[in-house]
mmCIF file with all atom_site columns, C-alpha atoms in Angstrom:
data_model
loop_
_atom_site.group_PDB
_atom_site.id
_atom_site.type_symbol
_atom_site.label_atom_id
_atom_site.label_alt_id
_atom_site.label_comp_id
_atom_site.label_asym_id
_atom_site.label_entity_id
_atom_site.label_seq_id
_atom_site.pdbx_PDB_ins_code
_atom_site.Cartn_x
_atom_site.Cartn_y
_atom_site.Cartn_z
_atom_site.occupancy
_atom_site.B_iso_or_equiv
_atom_site.pdbx_formal_charge
_atom_site.auth_seq_id
_atom_site.auth_comp_id
_atom_site.auth_asym_id
_atom_site.auth_atom_id
_atom_site.pdbx_PDB_model_num
ATOM 1  C CA . UNK A 1 1  ? 8.276   0.191   7.748   1.00 80.00 ? 1  UNK A CA 1
ATOM 2  C CA . UNK A 1 2  ? 7.945   -2.382  5.503   1.00 84.00 ? 2  UNK A CA 1
ATOM 3  C CA . UNK A 1 3  ? 11.055  -4.481  4.839   1.00 84.00 ? 3  UNK A CA 1
ATOM 4  C CA . UNK A 1 4  ? 12.589  -5.815  2.085   1.00 83.00 ? 4  UNK A CA 1
ATOM 5  C CA . UNK A 1 5  ? 11.331  -7.771  -1.006  1.00 83.00 ? 5  UNK A CA 1
ATOM 6  C CA . UNK A 1 6  ? 8.333   -7.777  2.000   1.00 86.00 ? 6  UNK A CA 1
ATOM 7  C CA . UNK A 1 7  ? 4.716   -7.109  1.206   1.00 87.00 ? 7  UNK A CA 1
ATOM 8  C CA . UNK A 1 8  ? 1.998   -4.898  3.297   1.00 88.00 ? 8  UNK A CA 1
ATOM 9  C CA . UNK A 1 9  ? -1.318  -6.026  3.358   1.00 88.00 ? 9  UNK A CA 1
ATOM 10 C CA . UNK A 1 10 ? -3.808  -3.920  4.467   1.00 87.00 ? 10 UNK A CA 1
ATOM 11 C CA . UNK A 1 11 ? -7.224  -4.810  5.434   1.00 87.00 ? 11 UNK A CA 1
ATOM 12 C CA . UNK A 1 12 ? -10.416 -2.492  6.370   1.00 88.00 ? 12 UNK A CA 1
ATOM 13 C CA . UNK A 1 13 ? -13.844 -3.493  8.745   1.00 89.00 ? 13 UNK A CA 1
ATOM 14 C CA . UNK A 1 14 ? -16.255 -0.968  6.487   1.00 83.00 ? 14 UNK A CA 1
ATOM 15 C CA . UNK A 1 15 ? -15.782 -3.199  2.558   1.00 81.00 ? 15 UNK A CA 1
ATOM 16 C CA . UNK A 1 16 ? -15.998 0.189   1.459   1.00 84.00 ? 16 UNK A CA 1
ATOM 17 C CA . UNK A 1 17 ? -14.662 2.316   -1.411  1.00 85.00 ? 17 UNK A CA 1
ATOM 18 C CA . UNK A 1 18 ? -12.591 4.989   0.377   1.00 87.00 ? 18 UNK A CA 1
ATOM 19 C CA . UNK A 1 19 ? -9.854  8.318   -0.609  1.00 88.00 ? 19 UNK A CA 1
ATOM 20 C CA . UNK A 1 20 ? -5.969  7.817   0.967   1.00 90.00 ? 20 UNK A CA 1
ATOM 21 C CA . UNK A 1 21 ? -3.350  9.198   0.424   1.00 93.00 ? 21 UNK A CA 1
ATOM 22 C CA . UNK A 1 22 ? -0.428  7.257   -0.061  1.00 91.00 ? 22 UNK A CA 1
ATOM 23 C CA . UNK A 1 23 ? 3.368   9.090   1.268   1.00 93.00 ? 23 UNK A CA 1
ATOM 24 C CA . UNK A 1 24 ? 6.796   7.881   -0.685  1.00 88.00 ? 24 UNK A CA 1
ATOM 25 C CA . UNK A 1 25 ? 9.559   9.435   1.409   1.00 86.00 ? 25 UNK A CA 1
ATOM 26 C CA . UNK A 1 26 ? 12.186  7.096   -0.359  1.00 84.00 ? 26 UNK A CA 1
ATOM 27 C CA . UNK A 1 27 ? 14.599  10.000  -1.631  1.00 85.00 ? 27 UNK A CA 1
ATOM 28 C CA . UNK A 1 28 ? 16.186  6.360   -3.980  1.00 84.00 ? 28 UNK A CA 1
ATOM 29 C CA . UNK A 1 29 ? 12.842  4.466   -4.828  1.00 83.00 ? 29 UNK A CA 1
ATOM 30 C CA . UNK A 1 30 ? 10.383  3.691   -6.042  1.00 86.00 ? 30 UNK A CA 1
ATOM 31 C CA . UNK A 1 31 ? 7.092   1.923   -4.808  1.00 85.00 ? 31 UNK A CA 1
ATOM 32 C CA . UNK A 1 32 ? 4.903   -0.179  -6.450  1.00 86.00 ? 32 UNK A CA 1
ATOM 33 C CA . UNK A 1 33 ? 1.056   -1.201  -4.853  1.00 84.00 ? 33 UNK A CA 1
ATOM 34 C CA . UNK A 1 34 ? -1.779  -2.551  -6.250  1.00 76.00 ? 34 UNK A CA 1
ATOM 35 C CA . UNK A 1 35 ? -5.339  -0.707  -5.869  1.00 70.00 ? 35 UNK A CA 1
ATOM 36 C CA . UNK A 1 36 ? -8.701  -2.518  -5.429  1.00 64.00 ? 36 UNK A CA 1
ATOM 37 C CA . UNK A 1 37 ? -8.692  -2.774  -9.032  1.00 70.00 ? 37 UNK A CA 1
ATOM 38 C CA . UNK A 1 38 ? -6.121  -5.653  -8.747  1.00 71.00 ? 38 UNK A CA 1
ATOM 39 C CA . UNK A 1 39 ? -4.121  -2.948  -10.915 1.00 80.00 ? 39 UNK A CA 1
ATOM 40 C CA . UNK A 1 40 ? 0.001   -1.979  -10.328 1.00 85.00 ? 40 UNK A CA 1
ATOM 41 C CA . UNK A 1 41 ? 0.954   0.788   -10.106 1.00 88.00 ? 41 UNK A CA 1
ATOM 42 C CA . UNK A 1 42 ? 4.284   3.002   -9.068  1.00 90.00 ? 42 UNK A CA 1
ATOM 43 C CA . UNK A 1 43 ? 4.080   5.237   -6.275  1.00 89.00 ? 43 UNK A CA 1
ATOM 44 C CA . UNK A 1 44 ? 7.129   7.239   -7.215  1.00 91.00 ? 44 UNK A CA 1
ATOM 45 C CA . UNK A 1 45 ? 10.228  8.036   -4.685  1.00 89.00 ? 45 UNK A CA 1
ATOM 46 C CA . UNK A 1 46 ? 9.600   10.951  -2.678  1.00 91.00 ? 46 UNK A CA 1
ATOM 47 C CA . UNK A 1 47 ? 6.048   11.975  -3.254  1.00 93.00 ? 47 UNK A CA 1
ATOM 48 C CA . UNK A 1 48 ? 2.373   11.326  -2.773  1.00 94.00 ? 48 UNK A CA 1
ATOM 49 C CA . UNK A 1 49 ? -0.545  9.394   -4.712  1.00 90.00 ? 49 UNK A CA 1
ATOM 50 C CA . UNK A 1 50 ? -4.720  10.966  -4.064  1.00 90.00 ? 50 UNK A CA 1
ATOM 51 C CA . UNK A 1 51 ? -6.213  7.526   -4.936  1.00 86.00 ? 51 UNK A CA 1
ATOM 52 C CA . UNK A 1 52 ? -9.166  6.366   -4.423  1.00 84.00 ? 52 UNK A CA 1
ATOM 53 C CA . UNK A 1 53 ? -8.685  2.294   -2.556  1.00 85.00 ? 53 UNK A CA 1
ATOM 54 C CA . UNK A 1 54 ? -11.909 -0.660  -2.856  1.00 83.00 ? 54 UNK A CA 1
ATOM 55 C CA . UNK A 1 55 ? -10.863 -2.332  1.108   1.00 82.00 ? 55 UNK A CA 1
ATOM 56 C CA . UNK A 1 56 ? -14.033 -5.005  -0.437  1.00 80.00 ? 56 UNK A CA 1
ATOM 57 C CA . UNK A 1 57 ? -10.872 -6.160  -2.605  1.00 77.00 ? 57 UNK A CA 1
ATOM 58 C CA . UNK A 1 58 ? -6.594  -6.872  -1.471  1.00 76.00 ? 58 UNK A CA 1
ATOM 59 C CA . UNK A 1 59 ? -4.563  -3.374  -1.529  1.00 82.00 ? 59 UNK A CA 1
ATOM 60 C CA . UNK A 1 60 ? -1.055  -4.466  -0.682  1.00 83.00 ? 60 UNK A CA 1
ATOM 61 C CA . UNK A 1 61 ? 2.804   -1.992  -0.764  1.00 85.00 ? 61 UNK A CA 1
ATOM 62 C CA . UNK A 1 62 ? 5.188   -4.042  -2.132  1.00 82.00 ? 62 UNK A CA 1
ATOM 63 C CA . UNK A 1 63 ? 9.477   -3.150  -1.543  1.00 81.00 ? 63 UNK A CA 1
ATOM 64 C CA . UNK A 1 64 ? 11.098  -4.715  -4.217  1.00 78.00 ? 64 UNK A CA 1
ATOM 65 C CA . UNK A 1 65 ? 14.179  -3.295  -2.989  1.00 80.00 ? 65 UNK A CA 1
ATOM 66 C CA . UNK A 1 66 ? 17.221  -4.558  -0.693  1.00 84.00 ? 66 UNK A CA 1
ATOM 67 C CA . UNK A 1 67 ? 16.290  -1.291  2.205   1.00 82.00 ? 67 UNK A CA 1
ATOM 68 C CA . UNK A 1 68 ? 14.038  -1.118  4.788   1.00 85.00 ? 68 UNK A CA 1
ATOM 69 C CA . UNK A 1 69 ? 11.257  1.052   2.872   1.00 81.00 ? 69 UNK A CA 1
ATOM 70 C CA . UNK A 1 70 ? 8.510   3.332   4.848   1.00 83.00 ? 70 UNK A CA 1
ATOM 71 C CA . UNK A 1 71 ? 5.591   4.141   3.916   1.00 81.00 ? 71 UNK A CA 1
ATOM 72 C CA . UNK A 1 72 ? 2.312   6.404   5.423   1.00 88.00 ? 72 UNK A CA 1
ATOM 73 C CA . UNK A 1 73 ? -1.094  6.191   4.687   1.00 89.00 ? 73 UNK A CA 1
ATOM 74 C CA . UNK A 1 74 ? -3.849  8.511   5.378   1.00 91.00 ? 74 UNK A CA 1
ATOM 75 C CA . UNK A 1 75 ? -7.469  6.923   4.511   1.00 89.00 ? 75 UNK A CA 1
ATOM 76 C CA . UNK A 1 76 ? -9.856  10.157  4.368   1.00 90.00 ? 76 UNK A CA 1
ATOM 77 C CA . UNK A 1 77 ? -13.076 9.607   6.586   1.00 89.00 ? 77 UNK A CA 1
ATOM 78 C CA . UNK A 1 78 ? -12.825 6.357   7.567   1.00 88.00 ? 78 UNK A CA 1
ATOM 79 C CA . UNK A 1 79 ? -15.246 4.486   9.525   1.00 87.00 ? 79 UNK A CA 1
ATOM 80 C CA . UNK A 1 80 ? -13.982 1.025   10.205  1.00 86.00 ? 80 UNK A CA 1
ATOM 81 C CA . UNK A 1 81 ? -10.821 -0.380  11.735  1.00 90.00 ? 81 UNK A CA 1
ATOM 82 C CA . UNK A 1 82 ? -7.592  -1.221  9.546   1.00 88.00 ? 82 UNK A CA 1
ATOM 83 C CA . UNK A 1 83 ? -5.623  -3.457  10.714  1.00 89.00 ? 83 UNK A CA 1
ATOM 84 C CA . UNK A 1 84 ? -1.899  -4.770  8.486   1.00 89.00 ? 84 UNK A CA 1
ATOM 85 C CA . UNK A 1 85 ? 0.520   -7.382  7.953   1.00 89.00 ? 85 UNK A CA 1
ATOM 86 C CA . UNK A 1 86 ? 3.333   -7.989  6.940   1.00 89.00 ? 86 UNK A CA 1
ATOM 87 C CA . UNK A 1 87 ? 3.422   -11.293 3.436   1.00 84.00 ? 87 UNK A CA 1
ATOM 88 C CA . UNK A 1 88 ? 6.215   -12.679 2.183   1.00 82.00 ? 88 UNK A CA 1
ATOM 89 C CA . UNK A 1 89 ? 4.789   -13.599 -1.317  1.00 77.00 ? 89 UNK A CA 1
ATOM 90 C CA . UNK A 1 90 ? 1.652   -12.308 -2.828  1.00 70.00 ? 90 UNK A CA 1
ATOM 91 C CA . UNK A 1 91 ? -1.409  -14.452 -3.278  1.00 67.00 ? 91 UNK A CA 1
ATOM 92 C CA . UNK A 1 92 ? -1.905  -16.156 -6.719  1.00 66.00 ? 92 UNK A CA 1
ATOM 93 C CA . UNK A 1 93 ? -4.627  -14.869 -9.617  1.00 56.00 ? 93 UNK A CA 1
#
């Protein structure tokens, strides 16, 4: 679960490009994520997307809602360790 107005940062010790499946089970709201190219993408409500993430860069999922949101990720062919951190503010580029 991602608390309201918080961001989830994911790090992977493998630091490589990996295919992932992102799931947004919300019936009400889209979620946003920043991919490995620092491009903001929309993950539609009640949907999933398969994409490639460069874990050598930072990866964030944003919850801009006033409600807690469930978020799931499946990392395919991962050989590293994954760590997750909640952050209130995104780093400034």
